[in-house]
mmCIF file of C-alpha atoms in Angstrom:
data_model
loop_
_atom_site.group_PDB
_atom_site.id
_atom_site.type_symbol
_atom_site.label_atom_id
_atom_site.label_comp_id
_atom_site.label_asym_id
_atom_site.label_seq_id
_atom_site.Cartn_x
_atom_site.Cartn_y
_atom_site.Cartn_z
ATOM 1 C CA MET R 29 -24.307 14.798 26.344
ATOM 2 C CA ASN R 30 -22.277 12.190 25.775
ATOM 3 C CA THR R 31 -22.207 12.071 22.075
ATOM 4 C CA SER R 32 -19.932 8.752 19.954
ATOM 5 C CA THR R 33 -19.241 7.863 16.034
ATOM 6 C CA VAL R 34 -20.027 4.878 15.077
ATOM 7 C CA VAL R 35 -16.694 3.035 13.750
ATOM 8 C CA GLU R 36 -17.052 0.244 11.430
ATOM 9 C CA ASP R 37 -14.410 -2.080 12.437
ATOM 10 C CA ASN R 38 -12.841 -3.378 9.333
ATOM 11 C CA THR R 39 -10.195 -5.549 10.992
ATOM 12 C CA GLU R 40 -11.953 -8.793 10.327
ATOM 13 C CA GLN R 41 -11.941 -8.189 6.501
ATOM 14 C CA ILE R 42 -8.523 -6.698 6.712
ATOM 15 C CA VAL R 43 -6.817 -10.005 8.139
ATOM 16 C CA ASP R 44 -8.884 -12.144 5.764
ATOM 17 C CA LEU R 45 -7.665 -10.562 2.882
ATOM 18 C CA ALA R 46 -4.072 -10.882 4.554
ATOM 19 C CA ALA R 47 -3.951 -13.894 4.988
ATOM 20 C CA GLN R 48 -5.309 -14.708 1.462
ATOM 21 C CA VAL R 49 -2.663 -12.775 0.387
ATOM 22 C CA GLY R 50 -0.279 -14.975 1.909
ATOM 23 C CA ARG R 51 -1.474 -18.351 0.666
ATOM 24 C CA ALA R 52 -1.348 -17.094 -2.744
ATOM 25 C CA LEU R 53 2.829 -15.855 -1.751
ATOM 26 C CA GLN R 54 3.493 -19.629 -0.536
ATOM 27 C CA ALA R 55 1.396 -21.082 -3.859
ATOM 28 C CA ARG R 56 4.158 -19.308 -5.440
ATOM 29 C CA ASN R 57 7.073 -19.686 -3.430
ATOM 30 C CA TRP R 58 7.150 -15.626 -3.840
ATOM 31 C CA PHE R 59 7.770 -13.102 -1.262
ATOM 32 C CA LEU R 60 6.111 -9.719 -0.457
ATOM 33 C CA SER R 61 7.777 -5.973 0.163
ATOM 34 C CA THR R 62 5.625 -2.949 1.330
ATOM 35 C CA ALA R 63 6.773 1.080 -0.243
ATOM 36 C CA GLU R 64 3.312 2.549 2.215
ATOM 37 C CA SER R 65 3.387 6.630 2.932
ATOM 38 C CA CYS R 66 -0.509 6.979 3.270
ATOM 39 C CA THR R 67 -1.052 4.182 5.614
ATOM 40 C CA GLY R 68 2.358 4.517 7.603
ATOM 41 C CA GLY R 69 2.746 0.663 7.557
ATOM 42 C CA GLY R 70 -0.630 -0.434 8.321
ATOM 43 C CA VAL R 71 0.036 -2.971 4.659
ATOM 44 C CA SER R 72 2.794 -4.294 6.732
ATOM 45 C CA GLN R 73 0.893 -4.571 10.361
ATOM 46 C CA ALA R 74 -1.686 -6.442 8.772
ATOM 47 C CA ILE R 75 0.569 -9.107 6.677
ATOM 48 C CA THR R 76 2.574 -9.915 10.074
ATOM 49 C CA GLU R 77 -0.459 -10.424 11.912
ATOM 50 C CA ILE R 78 -0.552 -13.928 9.804
ATOM 51 C CA ALA R 79 0.790 -16.301 11.577
ATOM 52 C CA GLY R 80 4.109 -17.826 9.781
ATOM 53 C CA SER R 81 3.577 -14.830 7.343
ATOM 54 C CA SER R 82 7.839 -14.780 7.769
ATOM 55 C CA GLU R 83 7.063 -17.483 5.003
ATOM 56 C CA TRP R 84 6.460 -15.004 2.716
ATOM 57 C CA PHE R 85 6.600 -11.223 3.589
ATOM 58 C CA ASP R 86 10.215 -9.983 2.920
ATOM 59 C CA CYS R 87 10.356 -5.798 4.614
ATOM 60 C CA GLY R 88 8.111 -2.836 4.571
ATOM 61 C CA PHE R 89 9.248 0.323 3.002
ATOM 62 C CA VAL R 90 7.393 3.469 5.655
ATOM 63 C CA THR R 91 8.953 6.464 3.364
ATOM 64 C CA TYR R 92 6.745 9.172 5.269
ATOM 65 C CA SER R 93 8.640 11.691 3.754
ATOM 66 C CA ASN R 94 9.859 12.789 0.283
ATOM 67 C CA ALA R 95 13.769 12.563 2.059
ATOM 68 C CA SER R 96 13.090 8.240 2.733
ATOM 69 C CA LYS R 97 11.312 8.226 -1.218
ATOM 70 C CA THR R 98 14.428 8.927 -2.425
ATOM 71 C CA GLU R 99 17.075 7.394 0.071
ATOM 72 C CA LEU R 100 15.160 4.730 -0.081
ATOM 73 C CA LEU R 101 13.248 3.475 -2.829
ATOM 74 C CA ASP R 102 15.291 5.082 -5.170
ATOM 75 C CA ILE R 103 12.949 8.277 -6.177
ATOM 76 C CA PRO R 104 15.240 11.416 -7.744
ATOM 77 C CA GLU R 105 13.485 14.599 -5.954
ATOM 78 C CA ALA R 106 13.294 16.184 -10.008
ATOM 79 C CA GLU R 107 10.413 13.019 -10.615
ATOM 80 C CA ILE R 108 8.914 13.441 -7.286
ATOM 81 C CA ALA R 109 9.199 17.221 -7.457
ATOM 82 C CA GLN R 110 8.134 17.444 -11.362
ATOM 83 C CA HIS R 111 4.518 14.407 -11.018
ATOM 84 C CA GLY R 112 4.033 15.025 -6.589
ATOM 85 C CA THR R 113 4.469 13.068 -4.841
ATOM 86 C CA VAL R 114 0.745 11.772 -4.505
ATOM 87 C CA SER R 115 0.563 10.646 -8.196
ATOM 88 C CA GLU R 116 0.189 7.565 -9.969
ATOM 89 C CA GLU R 117 4.266 8.260 -10.768
ATOM 90 C CA ILE R 118 5.631 8.294 -7.505
ATOM 91 C CA ALA R 119 2.891 4.756 -7.454
ATOM 92 C CA ALA R 120 4.618 3.161 -9.590
ATOM 93 C CA ALA R 121 8.445 4.057 -8.437
ATOM 94 C CA MET R 122 8.289 3.183 -5.203
ATOM 95 C CA ALA R 123 6.706 -0.129 -5.820
ATOM 96 C CA GLU R 124 9.356 -0.462 -8.392
ATOM 97 C CA GLY R 125 11.850 1.278 -5.610
ATOM 98 C CA ALA R 126 10.558 -1.991 -2.940
ATOM 99 C CA LEU R 127 11.625 -4.718 -5.621
ATOM 100 C CA ALA R 128 15.215 -2.828 -6.721
ATOM 101 C CA ASN R 129 15.713 -3.069 -2.410
ATOM 102 C CA SER R 130 14.240 -6.111 -0.853
ATOM 103 C CA ASN R 131 14.421 -9.595 -1.448
ATOM 104 C CA ALA R 132 10.166 -9.633 -2.740
ATOM 105 C CA ASP R 133 8.990 -10.928 -5.818
ATOM 106 C CA VAL R 134 5.946 -8.545 -5.717
ATOM 107 C CA THR R 135 5.255 -5.068 -3.938
ATOM 108 C CA VAL R 136 2.657 -3.496 -3.503
ATOM 109 C CA SER R 137 2.625 0.976 -2.550
ATOM 110 C CA THR R 138 0.447 3.592 -0.862
ATOM 111 C CA THR R 139 0.673 7.419 -1.256
ATOM 112 C CA GLY R 140 -1.966 9.199 -0.436
ATOM 113 C CA ILE R 141 -3.504 12.241 1.536
ATOM 114 C CA ALA R 142 -5.211 10.558 4.734
ATOM 115 C CA GLY R 143 -7.128 14.150 5.704
ATOM 116 C CA PRO R 144 -7.869 16.114 7.194
ATOM 117 C CA GLY R 145 -5.171 18.613 6.149
ATOM 118 C CA GLY R 146 -2.958 18.288 2.968
ATOM 119 C CA ALA R 147 -5.045 18.923 -0.211
ATOM 120 C CA VAL R 148 -4.662 20.150 -2.777
ATOM 121 C CA PRO R 149 -6.336 21.640 -6.197
ATOM 122 C CA GLY R 150 -7.059 17.898 -8.213
ATOM 123 C CA LYS R 151 -6.194 16.332 -5.262
ATOM 124 C CA PRO R 152 -8.968 16.246 -2.091
ATOM 125 C CA VAL R 153 -8.882 14.422 0.636
ATOM 126 C CA GLY R 154 -9.139 11.087 0.222
ATOM 127 C CA THR R 155 -7.177 10.615 -2.319
ATOM 128 C CA VAL R 156 -4.662 7.991 -2.475
ATOM 129 C CA CYS R 157 -1.815 6.135 -5.079
ATOM 130 C CA PHE R 158 -1.571 2.791 -5.604
ATOM 131 C CA GLY R 159 1.251 0.536 -6.913
ATOM 132 C CA TRP R 160 1.596 -3.166 -7.757
ATOM 133 C CA SER R 161 4.892 -4.526 -8.958
ATOM 134 C CA VAL R 162 6.170 -7.734 -9.673
ATOM 135 C CA GLY R 163 9.237 -8.721 -13.103
ATOM 136 C CA HIS R 164 9.495 -5.659 -15.883
ATOM 137 C CA ARG R 165 5.217 -5.825 -14.766
ATOM 138 C CA THR R 166 3.665 -2.445 -12.818
ATOM 139 C CA HIS R 167 0.511 -1.736 -12.480
ATOM 140 C CA THR R 168 -1.586 1.420 -11.357
ATOM 141 C CA GLU R 169 -4.369 3.050 -9.517
ATOM 142 C CA ARG R 170 -6.014 6.289 -8.267
ATOM 143 C CA LEU R 171 -9.324 6.450 -6.203
ATOM 144 C CA VAL R 172 -10.172 8.905 -3.852
ATOM 145 C CA PHE R 173 -11.843 7.705 -0.955
ATOM 146 C CA ALA R 174 -14.746 9.917 1.999
ATOM 147 C CA GLY R 175 -13.849 9.508 5.490
ATOM 148 C CA ASP R 176 -12.156 10.948 7.950
ATOM 149 C CA ARG R 177 -8.482 9.602 8.585
ATOM 150 C CA ARG R 178 -8.805 6.382 9.944
ATOM 151 C CA ALA R 179 -10.893 5.808 7.417
ATOM 152 C CA VAL R 180 -8.695 6.447 4.240
ATOM 153 C CA ARG R 181 -6.558 4.250 5.394
ATOM 154 C CA GLU R 182 -8.297 1.502 6.621
ATOM 155 C CA GLN R 183 -9.958 1.427 2.474
ATOM 156 C CA THR R 184 -6.611 2.041 1.601
ATOM 157 C CA VAL R 185 -4.986 -1.147 3.087
ATOM 158 C CA ILE R 186 -7.894 -3.199 1.657
ATOM 159 C CA HIS R 187 -7.711 -1.887 -1.761
ATOM 160 C CA ALA R 188 -4.016 -2.542 -1.630
ATOM 161 C CA LEU R 189 -4.601 -6.192 -0.495
ATOM 162 C CA GLN R 190 -6.989 -6.849 -2.516
ATOM 163 C CA GLY R 191 -5.522 -5.267 -5.537
ATOM 164 C CA LEU R 192 -2.682 -7.934 -4.170
ATOM 165 C CA LEU R 193 -4.908 -10.314 -5.186
ATOM 166 C CA ARG R 194 -5.694 -9.386 -8.362
ATOM 167 C CA PHE R 195 -1.994 -8.958 -9.259
ATOM 168 C CA LEU R 196 -1.022 -12.237 -8.113
ATOM 169 C CA LYS R 197 -4.184 -14.405 -10.492
#
């Protein structure tokens, strides 16, 4: 017996959002940088799917380990220990660290628990924290997404791009 699972394909929505982000950045002559953990570069991949993105995308930091968050984004180990990797505080620090360590004008960060394991008390699988930073202004959010690992990661990329669009208005 062959069983299959229907998996929703969000590719078109992601590409459309990335193109909208690109237009908004180009209108301001701004560059974007990403700092990603649970998405493993998914936001950067979506951005670079857009032809001409080199005109508005500076770089992406994939900081999956705590050590890379400290080394590449200048987040103190004590801050990670205090708040936990999946927290709005670390999402803010990631976004601010990407801004400080790139030529970008605006940044987005993602850190979360995509599953299937990794849940801790108060942070179930699907918990994702986001950070968006421009200048001296940083906004964070914490959401809990449903679904398997792929679904959580895709929803995270979509929300990160949607947040950039809101942040750029």
